[in-house]
Coordinates of C-alpha atoms in Angstrom, one line a residue:
M1 CA 75.5 111.9 151.9
L2 CA 73.1 112.2 149.0
A3 CA 73.2 110.1 145.8
I4 CA 71.4 110.2 142.4
K5 CA 70.5 106.6 141.5
L6 CA 68.4 104.4 139.3
S7 CA 65.4 102.7 140.8
R8 CA 64.0 99.8 138.8
F9 CA 60.3 99.3 138.3
G10 CA 58.1 97.8 135.5
K11 CA 57.1 94.3 134.4
K12 CA 59.3 91.3 134.5
K13 CA 62.0 91.4 131.7
Q14 CA 60.8 94.9 130.7
P15 CA 62.8 97.2 133.0
T16 CA 62.2 100.9 133.3
Y17 CA 64.0 103.1 135.8
R18 CA 63.3 106.2 137.9
I19 CA 66.1 108.6 138.5
I20 CA 65.8 109.5 142.1
V21 CA 67.7 111.5 144.8
L22 CA 68.0 109.7 148.2
E23 CA 70.4 109.0 151.1
K24 CA 73.3 106.9 149.8
T25 CA 72.8 104.1 152.3
K26 CA 69.0 103.8 151.7
D27 CA 67.3 101.2 149.6
P28 CA 66.5 102.5 146.1
W29 CA 63.0 100.8 146.3
G30 CA 62.2 102.7 149.5
D31 CA 61.4 106.3 150.2
Y32 CA 63.3 108.9 148.2
L33 CA 63.6 112.7 148.4
E34 CA 62.7 113.5 144.8
M35 CA 62.2 111.9 141.4
L36 CA 64.3 113.6 138.7
G37 CA 63.2 111.7 135.6
H38 CA 62.6 108.3 133.9
Y39 CA 64.9 106.1 131.8
N40 CA 63.7 103.2 129.5
P41 CA 66.7 101.2 128.3
R42 CA 64.7 99.2 125.7
S43 CA 63.5 102.2 123.8
K44 CA 66.4 104.5 124.9
E45 CA 63.8 107.1 126.0
I46 CA 65.0 109.5 128.7
Q47 CA 63.1 112.2 130.5
L48 CA 65.2 114.4 132.8
N49 CA 64.6 117.5 134.8
A50 CA 67.9 119.2 134.1
E51 CA 67.4 122.2 136.5
R52 CA 66.7 119.9 139.5
I53 CA 69.6 117.6 138.7
K54 CA 72.0 120.6 138.6
Y55 CA 70.5 121.8 141.9
W56 CA 71.0 118.5 143.7
I57 CA 74.6 118.1 142.3
S58 CA 75.3 121.7 143.6
V59 CA 74.0 120.7 147.0
G60 CA 76.4 117.7 147.1
A61 CA 74.5 114.7 145.7
K62 CA 76.8 112.4 143.8
P63 CA 75.4 110.5 140.8
T64 CA 76.3 106.7 140.4
D65 CA 78.5 105.8 137.5
T66 CA 75.6 104.8 135.3
V67 CA 73.6 107.9 136.0
H68 CA 76.8 110.0 135.5
N69 CA 77.2 108.5 132.0
L70 CA 73.5 109.2 131.2
L71 CA 73.9 112.8 132.3
V72 CA 77.1 113.2 130.2
T73 CA 75.4 111.7 127.2
N74 CA 72.5 114.1 127.5
G75 CA 74.7 117.2 128.0
I76 CA 73.7 118.0 131.5
L77 CA 77.2 117.3 132.9
E78 CA 80.4 118.2 131.0
D79 CA 82.8 115.4 132.0
K80 CA 84.3 112.1 130.7
K81 CA 82.2 108.9 131.0
K82 CA 83.2 106.6 133.8
T83 CA 83.9 102.9 133.5
V84 CA 80.9 101.0 134.8
T85 CA 82.0 97.4 134.4
K86 CA 83.9 95.7 137.3
I87 CA 86.8 93.3 136.6
N88 CA 87.4 90.5 139.1
K89 CA 90.9 89.8 140.5
K90 CA 91.5 86.7 138.4
R91 CA 90.6 88.5 135.1
A92 CA 92.7 91.5 136.2
G93 CA 95.7 89.2 136.7
K94 CA 95.3 87.8 133.3
I95 CA 95.1 91.2 131.7
T96 CA 98.3 92.5 133.5
D97 CA 100.2 89.3 132.5
A98 CA 99.2 89.8 128.8
Q99 CA 100.2 93.4 129.0
G100 CA 103.6 92.4 130.6
K101 CA 104.3 89.9 127.8
K102 CA 103.3 92.4 125.2
A103 CA 105.7 95.0 126.7
E104 CA 108.6 92.5 126.8
A105 CA 108.0 91.6 123.1
E106 CA 108.1 95.3 122.2
K107 CA 111.4 95.8 124.1
A108 CA 112.9 92.7 122.3
A109 CA 111.8 94.0 118.9
K110 CA 113.3 97.5 119.7
A111 CA 116.6 95.9 120.8
K112 CA 116.8 93.8 117.7
A113 CA 116.2 96.8 115.5
E114 CA 118.9 98.8 117.3
A115 CA 121.3 95.8 116.9
E116 CA 120.7 95.8 113.2
K117 CA 121.3 99.5 112.9
A118 CA 124.6 99.2 114.9
K119 CA 126.0 96.6 112.4
P120 CA 128.3 98.0 109.8
V121 CA 126.4 98.5 106.6
E122 CA 127.9 96.7 103.7
E123 CA 127.8 98.7 100.6
T124 CA 126.3 96.8 97.7
P125 CA 126.5 98.3 94.3
V126 CA 123.2 99.6 93.3
E127 CA 122.3 98.8 89.7
T128 CA 121.1 101.8 87.8
P129 CA 118.4 100.9 85.3
V130 CA 119.5 101.5 81.7
V131 CA 117.1 103.8 80.0
E132 CA 116.8 103.0 76.3
T133 CA 116.1 106.0 74.1
P134 CA 113.9 105.3 71.2
V135 CA 115.6 105.8 67.8
E136 CA 113.6 107.7 65.4
T137 CA 113.3 105.9 62.1
P138 CA 112.4 108.0 59.1
V139 CA 109.0 107.1 57.8
E140 CA 108.8 106.8 54.1
T141 CA 105.7 108.2 52.5
P142 CA 104.4 106.2 49.6
V143 CA 104.6 108.0 46.3
E144 CA 101.4 107.9 44.5
T145 CA 101.7 106.8 40.9
P146 CA 99.0 107.7 38.6
V147 CA 97.1 104.7 37.3
E148 CA 96.5 105.0 33.6
A149 CA 93.3 103.6 32.2
P150 CA 93.6 101.1 29.4
A151 CA 93.2 102.5 26.0
E152 CA 89.5 102.2 25.1
A153 CA 88.8 98.6 25.7
P154 CA 85.6 97.2 24.2
A155 CA 82.9 97.3 26.8
Q156 CA 81.6 93.9 27.7
T157 CA 77.9 93.4 28.2
P158 CA 76.7 91.6 31.3
K159 CA 75.7 88.5 29.3
E160 CA 79.2 88.1 28.1
E161 CA 80.6 88.4 31.7
M162 CA 78.2 85.7 32.9
T163 CA 79.3 83.3 30.2
I164 CA 82.9 83.9 31.0
E165 CA 82.3 83.2 34.7
S166 CA 80.2 80.0 33.9
E167 CA 83.0 78.7 31.6
T168 CA 85.5 79.0 34.4
T169 CA 83.3 77.3 37.0
T170 CA 82.4 74.4 34.7
E171 CA 86.0 73.3 34.5
E172 CA 86.5 70.3 36.7
P173 CA 89.8 69.8 38.5
I174 CA 91.9 66.9 37.3
T175 CA 92.3 64.1 39.8
E176 CA 94.6 61.1 39.5
Q177 CA 92.9 57.8 39.3
P178 CA 94.3 55.3 41.8
K179 CA 96.1 52.4 40.3
N180 CA 94.6 49.0 40.3
E181 CA 97.4 47.6 42.4
E182 CA 96.7 50.0 45.3
L183 CA 93.0 49.1 45.2
S184 CA 93.7 45.4 45.3
Q185 CA 96.2 45.8 48.2
T186 CA 93.6 47.7 50.3
A187 CA 91.0 45.0 49.5
D188 CA 93.4 42.2 50.6
S189 CA 94.3 43.9 53.8
S190 CA 90.6 44.5 54.8
S191 CA 89.8 40.8 54.1
E192 CA 92.7 39.7 56.3
T193 CA 91.6 41.9 59.2
N194 CA 88.0 40.4 59.0
A195 CA 89.4 36.9 59.0
E196 CA 91.5 37.7 62.1
E197 CA 88.5 39.1 64.0
K198 CA 86.4 36.0 63.2
S199 CA 89.2 33.6 64.5
A200 CA 89.6 35.7 67.6
E201 CA 85.9 35.2 68.5

């Protein structure tokens, strides 16, 4: 049986692959029937001979899963991609346990929802919101009254205006003089506080 495989070559930690056709049981680093292209995973560069790949597939060569996915990505094969990773038994067991728990939780949630639906529904009065309609208030329009000009008042000159203003500003406000008793009381209280501070020291 024939297989289309990847054969690694290149420097250490810089892999490049040849895409080759060979017997399935043979070593991919040994002899091969034909080289069909190159693949560099670091630069994602692929060179494929599409006609020869289609020929070998028609003859019966089966591509490995990785090569199959490369051919699907480049449009040479029209199929779904295959899963390349392998899951060990321990990990597969954990996955099935997690899926089982998730399924049980979903069933419990569905049962709870059905139980709530089956309960008689108590009718609670639904409050309808009261919609207040705005009351239109009549807007009063102000009536303009004509302002009459005073009957020919004597015009004042700017000098007279300034003297009137200066007379009003020169007036000083009348302030009450504090009584002598209040002054003497405040003086006595300040002297008492000074004496208390000195004795405390």
